[in-house]
Amino acid sequence: MKNRTKNFYVTFPLIHFILVAAFLFGCAQPQYIQKQSSDSGSVSGQELQADCSIQFQNSKICLMWRWESQPTNTVMGSLILKTYRLNQLDQTAVETDMTSIPDLILWMPSMGHGSSPTSSERIDVGTYRMNNVFFIMPGDWDLKFQIHSNSEKIDEAIVSVFIN
Amino acid sequence: MKRLSLFLLTNFLIGMTFPIFVSAAACCGGGFAAPSVIAGDDKAQLTTSLSQTEIIVDNVNDQGIWTKWDTHQVVKNFKIEGAHIINDRWQMGISVPIIQRNFLNQTYSGIGDIGTTVGYEYLPDWNYNPYRPKGLGYLQITLPTGKSKSESTNGGLDSRGQGFWALGVGTLLTKSWGSWDAFTSIEAHRSLGKTIYTSQLQGELKPGYGGNWGAGLGYNQKDFRYGGSVTWSYEDPIATEQNGIQIIDGSIERYATAAASISYMASDDWSGTFSYTDQTLFGNPINTSLGRGVAVQIQRRWSR
């Protein structure tokens, strides 16, 4: 009888606690973010400023970028990447080629996965187009512009964006 | 006799519905492999299940902000599970999932992470004690047969599991009172790192600990059981190292899966379960995707 009482006092409160916690205190409280019409405004700002706020890590060459065609949740987009250095006289942008055409890797750092592969082409001096840009889901993404030599990454610049 | 029948029915059906809840898919790779255990008093059991989950909230970021699009991934999971007793209180089991992921007319499918289980009934219920629960402990080894999301080069569409070797321990406690029953389960695991080399990522993935904690309640009426449960899941951040330097910190992942189920025991050997799962109802999810899904499960048992 003593054991039964002891078991009762252990088992019943335990299950009771779990169920109460689950159904009363564990309800999800969604915080949805408001969808923005476009984030191209801030992107255009980067290009206009050309203040070398983003650089490749090793070469220290500056970059700016803008959407040429902003991707949606069903259609791939493209972006224009410009690489430049600052003129020593007046700090204006001087477009500069990279040692090879940059690759673009789309990476979601919090979840640890990428998206579908992109392709890139050179348009002019220091000007590249990145095609097939598509984000597999909304959220915080990194645009990783990488320079490769013999399949090995030798330089990289990372830009964080929020896709919604 | 009636009490014994109800007791057996309850244990069959609790055991049948238990694995559904911890295997519900979350982001990209899917949840941790569910254990295949015999919760009743059978010699062996074979279970097949088919589930379909639609991702409703495409992303919950590491700040807990929910974002969703109007197009979603759909994940189908066909699973075969088998378990057999080794001797009176020991058992072993295996779980083999086949996962298909579909998004925007792209479909990828393949085998997921295989789970192998050794269980021990440390709290038997030979005398049908009215208070003491029946306790089953298990040790689980997960085989990385499913590609991890970090190895995927298409955003995780071809990812079918965590993709790591993992060692886990867990317990399942069940109890029935008359027509009512309850279960609670807790599981903890440690995933082991691996080196990957893809066009998108090169380095060593460093996962950590993870776990599931669930509880459920059921009502039994004749050959039917109506049940509900909630299971919380947690995974440590998956960091990435290159040449010994951590380049990606990762973020913890957590979510809760609520489930409602109805089970029917067609005979002493056969039973079936239909369940509905929803990951948007409970918990404070972080760094995950949330889905809703349905599952059907058929189980064949062989009595001792």
Coordinates of C-alpha atoms in Angstrom, one line a residue:
Chain A
M1 CA 0.0 0.0 0.0
K2 CA 2.9 2.3 0.9
N3 CA 4.5 1.6 -2.5
R4 CA 1.3 2.2 -4.3
T5 CA 0.9 5.5 -2.6
K6 CA 4.5 6.4 -3.4
N7 CA 4.1 5.4 -7.0
F8 CA 1.0 7.4 -7.3
Y9 CA 2.7 10.5 -5.9
V10 CA 5.4 10.1 -8.5
T11 CA 3.6 9.1 -11.6
F12 CA 0.5 11.2 -11.4
P13 CA 2.1 14.6 -10.8
L14 CA 4.8 13.9 -13.5
I15 CA 2.3 13.1 -16.2
H16 CA 0.0 15.9 -15.0
F17 CA 2.9 18.4 -15.1
I18 CA 3.9 17.4 -18.6
L19 CA 0.4 17.6 -20.0
V20 CA -0.4 20.9 -18.3
A21 CA 2.8 22.4 -19.5
A22 CA 2.2 21.1 -23.0
F23 CA -1.3 22.3 -23.5
L24 CA -1.4 25.5 -21.4
F25 CA 2.0 27.1 -21.5
G26 CA 3.5 25.7 -24.7
C27 CA 1.3 27.4 -27.3
A28 CA 3.3 28.8 -30.2
Q29 CA 3.2 32.6 -30.5
P30 CA 4.0 33.4 -34.2
Q31 CA 5.8 36.6 -35.0
Y32 CA 5.3 37.1 -38.7
I33 CA 7.4 39.6 -40.5
Q34 CA 5.7 42.0 -42.8
K35 CA 6.5 41.4 -46.4
Q36 CA 8.5 44.2 -48.0
S37 CA 7.7 45.1 -51.6
S38 CA 11.3 44.9 -52.5
D39 CA 14.7 45.3 -50.9
S40 CA 16.2 46.8 -54.0
G41 CA 16.2 50.3 -52.4
S42 CA 19.0 49.5 -50.0
V43 CA 20.9 47.6 -52.7
S44 CA 20.8 50.5 -55.1
G45 CA 22.1 52.6 -52.2
Q46 CA 25.2 50.5 -52.0
E47 CA 25.9 50.9 -55.6
L48 CA 25.4 54.7 -55.6
Q49 CA 27.6 55.1 -52.6
A50 CA 30.5 53.0 -53.8
D51 CA 32.2 53.6 -50.5
C52 CA 34.1 50.3 -50.4
S53 CA 32.1 49.1 -47.4
I54 CA 32.3 45.6 -48.8
Q55 CA 35.6 44.1 -49.8
F56 CA 37.0 40.7 -50.9
Q57 CA 39.0 39.4 -47.9
N58 CA 42.4 38.9 -49.5
S59 CA 42.6 41.2 -52.5
K60 CA 40.8 44.0 -50.7
I61 CA 39.0 44.8 -54.0
C62 CA 35.7 46.5 -53.3
L63 CA 32.3 45.4 -54.6
M64 CA 28.8 46.6 -55.1
W65 CA 25.8 44.8 -56.4
R66 CA 22.2 45.3 -57.4
W67 CA 19.4 43.1 -58.6
E68 CA 19.0 43.1 -62.3
S69 CA 16.0 40.8 -62.0
Q70 CA 14.9 40.2 -58.4
P71 CA 14.1 36.5 -57.8
T72 CA 10.7 35.5 -56.5
N73 CA 9.6 32.3 -54.7
T74 CA 9.0 30.7 -58.1
V75 CA 11.2 32.5 -60.6
M76 CA 15.0 32.8 -60.7
G77 CA 16.6 36.2 -60.8
S78 CA 19.9 37.8 -61.7
L79 CA 22.2 40.3 -60.2
I80 CA 25.0 42.6 -61.3
L81 CA 28.2 42.6 -59.5
K82 CA 30.8 45.4 -59.9
T83 CA 34.3 45.2 -58.5
Y84 CA 36.4 48.3 -58.1
R85 CA 39.2 50.0 -56.3
L86 CA 39.1 53.6 -54.9
N87 CA 40.9 56.2 -57.0
Q88 CA 43.8 57.5 -54.9
L89 CA 43.1 61.1 -55.9
D90 CA 39.4 61.5 -55.1
Q91 CA 38.3 58.1 -53.8
T92 CA 36.0 57.6 -56.8
A93 CA 35.4 54.1 -58.0
V94 CA 37.7 52.6 -60.6
E95 CA 36.3 49.4 -62.0
T96 CA 38.7 46.5 -61.8
D97 CA 38.7 43.0 -63.0
M98 CA 39.1 40.1 -60.6
T99 CA 41.6 37.4 -61.4
S100 CA 38.8 35.1 -62.5
I101 CA 35.0 35.4 -62.9
P102 CA 33.5 35.4 -59.4
D103 CA 31.2 32.6 -58.4
L104 CA 28.1 33.2 -56.3
I105 CA 27.1 30.8 -53.6
L106 CA 23.8 31.3 -51.8
W107 CA 24.1 30.1 -48.2
M108 CA 21.8 30.1 -45.3
P109 CA 24.2 30.2 -42.3
S110 CA 21.7 29.5 -39.5
M111 CA 20.3 26.4 -41.1
G112 CA 23.6 25.3 -42.7
H113 CA 22.5 24.8 -46.3
G114 CA 22.7 26.5 -49.7
S115 CA 20.4 26.9 -52.6
S116 CA 20.4 25.8 -56.2
P117 CA 23.7 26.6 -58.2
T118 CA 24.1 29.9 -59.9
S119 CA 26.1 30.8 -63.0
S120 CA 28.2 33.9 -63.7
E121 CA 29.6 35.7 -66.7
R122 CA 31.8 38.7 -67.4
I123 CA 30.0 41.7 -69.1
D124 CA 32.7 44.4 -69.0
V125 CA 35.7 45.5 -66.9
G126 CA 34.8 44.8 -63.3
T127 CA 31.2 44.0 -64.2
Y128 CA 29.7 40.5 -63.9
R129 CA 26.2 39.1 -64.2
M130 CA 25.1 36.3 -61.8
N131 CA 22.3 34.2 -63.3
N132 CA 20.0 31.6 -61.9
V133 CA 19.8 33.2 -58.5
F134 CA 17.0 31.5 -56.5
F135 CA 16.4 31.2 -52.8
I136 CA 14.9 27.9 -51.7
M137 CA 13.1 29.6 -48.8
P138 CA 12.7 33.0 -47.1
G139 CA 15.0 34.1 -44.3
D140 CA 18.5 35.3 -43.6
W141 CA 20.9 34.4 -46.5
D142 CA 24.5 35.1 -47.3
L143 CA 25.6 36.0 -50.8
K144 CA 29.1 34.5 -51.0
F145 CA 31.1 36.0 -53.9
Q146 CA 34.0 33.7 -54.3
I147 CA 37.1 33.6 -56.5
H148 CA 38.5 30.2 -57.3
S149 CA 41.8 29.0 -58.7
N150 CA 42.0 25.3 -59.7
S151 CA 38.8 24.6 -57.9
E152 CA 40.2 26.1 -54.7
K153 CA 38.7 29.2 -53.1
I154 CA 41.3 31.9 -52.9
D155 CA 39.1 35.0 -52.1
E156 CA 35.7 35.7 -50.8
A157 CA 33.3 38.5 -50.0
I158 CA 30.1 37.9 -48.0
V159 CA 27.0 40.0 -48.1
S160 CA 24.1 39.3 -45.8
V161 CA 20.5 39.8 -47.0
F162 CA 17.1 39.1 -45.7
I163 CA 14.7 37.4 -48.2
N164 CA 11.0 37.6 -47.6
Chain B
M1 CA -10.1 -10.5 -18.4
K2 CA -11.7 -7.3 -19.7
R3 CA -9.0 -5.3 -17.9
L4 CA -6.2 -7.4 -19.4
S5 CA -7.6 -7.0 -22.9
L6 CA -7.9 -3.2 -22.5
F7 CA -4.4 -3.1 -21.1
L8 CA -3.0 -5.0 -24.0
L9 CA -5.0 -2.9 -26.5
T10 CA -3.8 0.2 -24.9
N11 CA -0.1 -0.8 -25.0
F12 CA -0.4 -1.9 -28.6
L13 CA -1.9 1.3 -29.7
I14 CA 0.4 3.6 -27.7
G15 CA 3.4 1.8 -29.1
M16 CA 2.0 2.1 -32.6
T17 CA 1.4 5.8 -32.4
F18 CA 4.5 6.8 -30.5
P19 CA 7.0 6.7 -33.4
I20 CA 4.9 9.0 -35.6
F21 CA 5.3 11.9 -33.4
V22 CA 9.1 12.0 -33.1
S23 CA 9.7 11.5 -36.8
A24 CA 7.8 14.4 -38.2
A25 CA 9.9 16.3 -40.6
A26 CA 11.2 19.7 -39.8
C27 CA 13.5 21.8 -42.0
C28 CA 15.2 20.3 -45.0
G29 CA 16.7 17.1 -43.7
G30 CA 13.8 16.0 -41.5
G31 CA 13.7 15.1 -37.9
F32 CA 15.9 12.7 -36.0
A33 CA 15.3 9.0 -36.8
A34 CA 12.6 7.6 -34.6
P35 CA 13.1 4.4 -32.6
S36 CA 11.4 1.2 -33.5
V37 CA 10.3 -0.4 -30.2
I38 CA 7.8 -2.9 -29.0
A39 CA 5.7 -1.1 -26.4
G40 CA 3.3 -4.0 -25.9
D41 CA 3.9 -7.6 -24.9
D42 CA 4.5 -9.0 -28.4
K43 CA 7.3 -11.2 -29.7
A44 CA 7.7 -9.1 -32.9
Q45 CA 6.1 -6.4 -34.9
L46 CA 6.4 -5.0 -38.4
T47 CA 5.1 -1.5 -39.1
T48 CA 4.7 0.4 -42.4
S49 CA 3.7 4.0 -42.5
L50 CA 3.2 6.7 -45.1
S51 CA 3.1 10.3 -44.2
Q52 CA 2.7 13.5 -46.2
T53 CA 3.8 16.8 -44.7
E54 CA 3.3 20.2 -46.3
I55 CA 5.7 22.9 -45.1
I56 CA 3.4 25.7 -43.9
V57 CA 5.9 28.1 -42.4
D58 CA 8.9 28.0 -44.7
N59 CA 11.3 29.6 -42.3
V60 CA 11.5 30.5 -38.6
N61 CA 14.8 32.3 -38.2
D62 CA 17.1 32.2 -35.2
Q63 CA 15.3 35.2 -33.8
G64 CA 12.0 33.3 -33.9
I65 CA 10.6 35.3 -36.8
W66 CA 8.2 33.4 -39.0
T67 CA 8.2 33.8 -42.7
K68 CA 6.1 32.0 -45.3
W69 CA 5.6 32.0 -49.0
D70 CA 2.6 30.8 -51.0
T71 CA 4.6 27.9 -52.5
H72 CA 5.7 25.2 -50.1
Q73 CA 7.8 22.0 -50.1
V74 CA 5.9 18.7 -49.7
V75 CA 7.6 15.8 -48.0
K76 CA 6.4 12.2 -48.2
N77 CA 7.9 9.6 -45.9
F78 CA 7.4 5.9 -46.4
K79 CA 8.8 3.9 -43.6
I80 CA 9.2 0.3 -42.7
E81 CA 10.0 -0.6 -39.1
G82 CA 10.6 -3.9 -37.5
A83 CA 11.3 -5.0 -33.9
H84 CA 11.8 -8.4 -32.3
I85 CA 12.4 -9.5 -28.8
I86 CA 15.8 -11.0 -28.0
N87 CA 14.8 -12.5 -24.8
D88 CA 12.1 -11.8 -22.2
R89 CA 12.9 -8.1 -21.6
W90 CA 15.4 -7.3 -24.4
Q91 CA 14.4 -6.3 -27.9
M92 CA 16.0 -4.9 -31.0
G93 CA 14.6 -3.0 -33.9
I94 CA 15.3 -1.2 -37.2
S95 CA 13.7 1.7 -39.0
V96 CA 14.2 2.3 -42.7
P97 CA 12.6 5.5 -44.1
I98 CA 12.3 6.4 -47.8
I99 CA 11.8 10.1 -48.2
Q100 CA 10.5 12.1 -51.2
R101 CA 10.7 15.9 -51.3
N102 CA 8.9 18.0 -53.8
F103 CA 9.1 21.7 -54.6
L104 CA 8.2 23.6 -57.7
N105 CA 8.0 20.5 -60.0
Q106 CA 11.4 19.2 -58.7
T107 CA 11.2 15.9 -56.9
Y108 CA 14.0 14.1 -55.1
S109 CA 13.7 10.8 -53.2
G110 CA 15.9 8.2 -51.6
I111 CA 16.6 6.4 -48.4
G112 CA 16.7 8.4 -45.2
D113 CA 18.7 7.9 -42.0
I114 CA 18.4 4.3 -40.8
G115 CA 17.8 3.8 -37.1
T116 CA 18.8 0.7 -35.2
T117 CA 17.5 0.2 -31.6
V118 CA 18.2 -2.1 -28.7
G119 CA 15.7 -1.8 -25.9
Y120 CA 15.2 -3.1 -22.4
E121 CA 12.0 -3.2 -20.4
Y122 CA 13.4 -1.9 -17.1
L123 CA 9.9 -1.3 -15.6
P124 CA 7.8 -4.4 -16.4
D125 CA 4.1 -4.4 -15.6
W126 CA 3.6 -8.0 -14.9
N127 CA 1.0 -7.4 -12.1
Y128 CA -0.8 -4.6 -13.8
N129 CA 0.0 -2.2 -11.1
P130 CA -2.5 0.6 -11.1
Y131 CA 0.0 3.4 -10.5
R132 CA 3.5 2.3 -11.6
P133 CA 4.1 3.0 -15.3
K134 CA 5.7 0.5 -17.7
G135 CA 9.2 1.6 -18.6
L136 CA 11.2 0.8 -21.7
G137 CA 14.7 2.1 -22.2
Y138 CA 16.5 2.0 -25.5
L139 CA 19.9 2.7 -27.1
Q140 CA 19.8 3.9 -30.6
I141 CA 22.4 4.1 -33.3
T142 CA 21.6 6.2 -36.4
L143 CA 23.3 5.5 -39.7
P144 CA 23.9 8.5 -41.9
T145 CA 22.3 7.0 -45.0
G146 CA 20.3 10.1 -45.7
K147 CA 22.1 13.1 -47.2
S148 CA 22.5 16.0 -44.8
K149 CA 21.2 19.5 -45.8
S150 CA 24.8 20.8 -45.7
E151 CA 25.8 18.3 -48.3
S152 CA 23.0 19.3 -50.6
T153 CA 23.7 21.6 -53.5
N154 CA 20.1 22.4 -54.3
G155 CA 19.0 23.9 -51.0
G156 CA 18.3 20.7 -49.2
L157 CA 15.7 19.4 -51.6
D158 CA 17.7 16.1 -51.9
S159 CA 18.4 16.0 -48.2
R160 CA 16.8 13.1 -46.4
G161 CA 17.9 13.2 -42.8
Q162 CA 20.5 14.6 -40.4
G163 CA 23.2 12.7 -42.3
F164 CA 25.4 12.1 -39.2
W165 CA 26.3 9.0 -37.2
A166 CA 24.5 9.4 -33.9
L167 CA 24.2 7.6 -30.7
G168 CA 21.1 8.1 -28.6
V169 CA 19.4 6.9 -25.4
G170 CA 15.8 7.2 -24.5
T171 CA 12.9 5.9 -22.5
L172 CA 9.2 5.4 -23.1
L173 CA 6.9 5.3 -20.1
T174 CA 3.3 4.2 -20.6
K175 CA 0.4 3.9 -18.2
S176 CA -3.3 3.1 -18.6
W177 CA -6.2 3.7 -16.2
G178 CA -9.4 2.2 -17.3
S179 CA -10.2 3.6 -20.7
W180 CA -7.5 6.2 -20.5
D181 CA -3.8 5.9 -21.1
A182 CA -0.8 8.2 -21.1
F183 CA 2.7 8.1 -22.3
T184 CA 5.8 10.2 -22.0
S185 CA 9.1 9.8 -23.8
I186 CA 12.4 11.4 -23.6
E187 CA 15.4 10.8 -25.8
A188 CA 18.9 12.4 -26.1
H189 CA 21.5 11.8 -28.7
R190 CA 24.9 12.9 -29.8
S191 CA 25.7 13.3 -33.5
L192 CA 29.2 12.9 -34.7
G193 CA 31.0 15.2 -37.1
K194 CA 31.9 14.6 -40.7
T195 CA 34.0 16.2 -43.4
I196 CA 32.3 17.3 -46.6
Y197 CA 33.5 18.7 -49.9
T198 CA 30.9 20.2 -52.2
S199 CA 30.8 23.1 -54.6
Q200 CA 29.1 25.1 -51.9
L201 CA 30.8 24.1 -48.7
Q202 CA 34.2 22.6 -47.8
G203 CA 35.0 21.8 -44.2
E204 CA 34.1 19.7 -41.2
L205 CA 30.6 19.8 -39.9
K206 CA 30.4 19.8 -36.1
P207 CA 26.9 18.8 -34.8
G208 CA 26.2 18.4 -31.1
Y209 CA 23.6 17.1 -28.9
G210 CA 19.9 16.8 -29.6
G211 CA 16.8 15.4 -28.0
N212 CA 13.1 14.8 -28.0
W213 CA 10.6 15.1 -25.2
G214 CA 7.0 14.1 -25.6
A215 CA 3.8 13.3 -23.8
G216 CA 0.5 12.0 -24.9
L217 CA -2.9 11.1 -23.7
G218 CA -5.4 8.6 -25.2
Y219 CA -8.9 7.3 -24.7
N220 CA -9.8 3.8 -25.6
Q221 CA -13.3 2.7 -26.7
K222 CA -13.8 -0.8 -27.9
D223 CA -11.3 -1.4 -30.6
F224 CA -10.5 2.3 -31.1
R225 CA -8.0 4.6 -29.5
Y226 CA -8.3 8.4 -29.8
G227 CA -5.0 10.1 -28.9
G228 CA -3.2 13.4 -28.7
S229 CA 0.4 14.2 -28.0
V230 CA 3.0 16.9 -28.1
T231 CA 6.7 16.3 -28.8
W232 CA 9.4 18.9 -28.4
S233 CA 12.6 18.5 -30.5
Y234 CA 15.9 20.2 -30.1
E235 CA 19.2 20.1 -32.0
D236 CA 22.5 21.9 -31.1
P237 CA 23.9 24.3 -33.7
I238 CA 25.8 22.6 -36.5
A239 CA 29.1 24.5 -36.7
T240 CA 31.4 24.3 -39.7
E241 CA 35.2 24.3 -39.4
Q242 CA 37.9 24.9 -42.1
N243 CA 41.4 24.0 -41.1
G244 CA 40.5 24.0 -37.5
I245 CA 38.9 27.5 -37.6
Q246 CA 35.2 27.8 -37.1
I247 CA 33.7 29.6 -40.1
I248 CA 30.0 29.1 -39.5
D249 CA 28.5 29.0 -36.0
G250 CA 25.1 27.7 -36.9
S251 CA 22.1 28.0 -34.7
I252 CA 20.0 25.8 -32.4
E253 CA 16.9 24.3 -33.9
R254 CA 13.8 23.6 -31.9
Y255 CA 10.2 22.9 -32.7
A256 CA 7.2 21.1 -31.2
T257 CA 5.0 18.6 -33.0
A258 CA 1.4 18.2 -32.0
A259 CA -0.4 15.1 -33.1
A260 CA -4.0 13.8 -33.0
S261 CA -4.6 10.2 -33.9
I262 CA -7.2 7.5 -34.2
S263 CA -6.2 3.9 -34.1
Y264 CA -8.2 0.8 -34.9
M265 CA -7.3 -2.7 -33.7
A266 CA -8.7 -5.0 -36.4
S267 CA -7.5 -8.1 -34.6
D268 CA -5.0 -9.3 -32.1
D269 CA -2.4 -9.2 -34.9
W270 CA -3.4 -6.2 -37.1
S271 CA -4.0 -2.6 -36.4
G272 CA -4.0 0.7 -38.2
T273 CA -3.6 4.4 -37.3
F274 CA -4.5 7.6 -38.9
S275 CA -2.8 10.7 -37.6
Y276 CA -2.7 14.4 -38.1
T277 CA 0.4 16.4 -37.1
D278 CA 0.9 20.2 -36.8
Q279 CA 4.1 22.0 -35.9
T280 CA 2.6 25.4 -35.8
L281 CA 0.7 25.1 -32.5
F282 CA 3.1 24.6 -29.7
G283 CA 6.5 25.6 -28.5
N284 CA 8.8 28.5 -29.4
P285 CA 10.3 27.3 -32.7
I286 CA 13.7 28.6 -33.8
N287 CA 15.7 28.0 -37.0
T288 CA 13.4 25.6 -38.6
S289 CA 10.5 25.1 -41.0
L290 CA 7.1 24.1 -39.7
G291 CA 4.7 21.7 -41.4
R292 CA 1.3 20.0 -41.2
G293 CA 0.8 16.5 -42.3
V294 CA -1.2 13.3 -42.2
A295 CA 0.0 9.8 -41.8
V296 CA -1.4 6.3 -42.1
Q297 CA 0.2 3.4 -40.4
I298 CA -0.4 -0.4 -40.5
Q299 CA 1.1 -2.7 -38.0
R300 CA 1.4 -6.5 -37.9
R301 CA 2.2 -8.1 -34.6
W302 CA 3.2 -11.6 -33.5
S303 CA 2.3 -12.5 -30.0
R304 CA 4.6 -14.4 -27.7

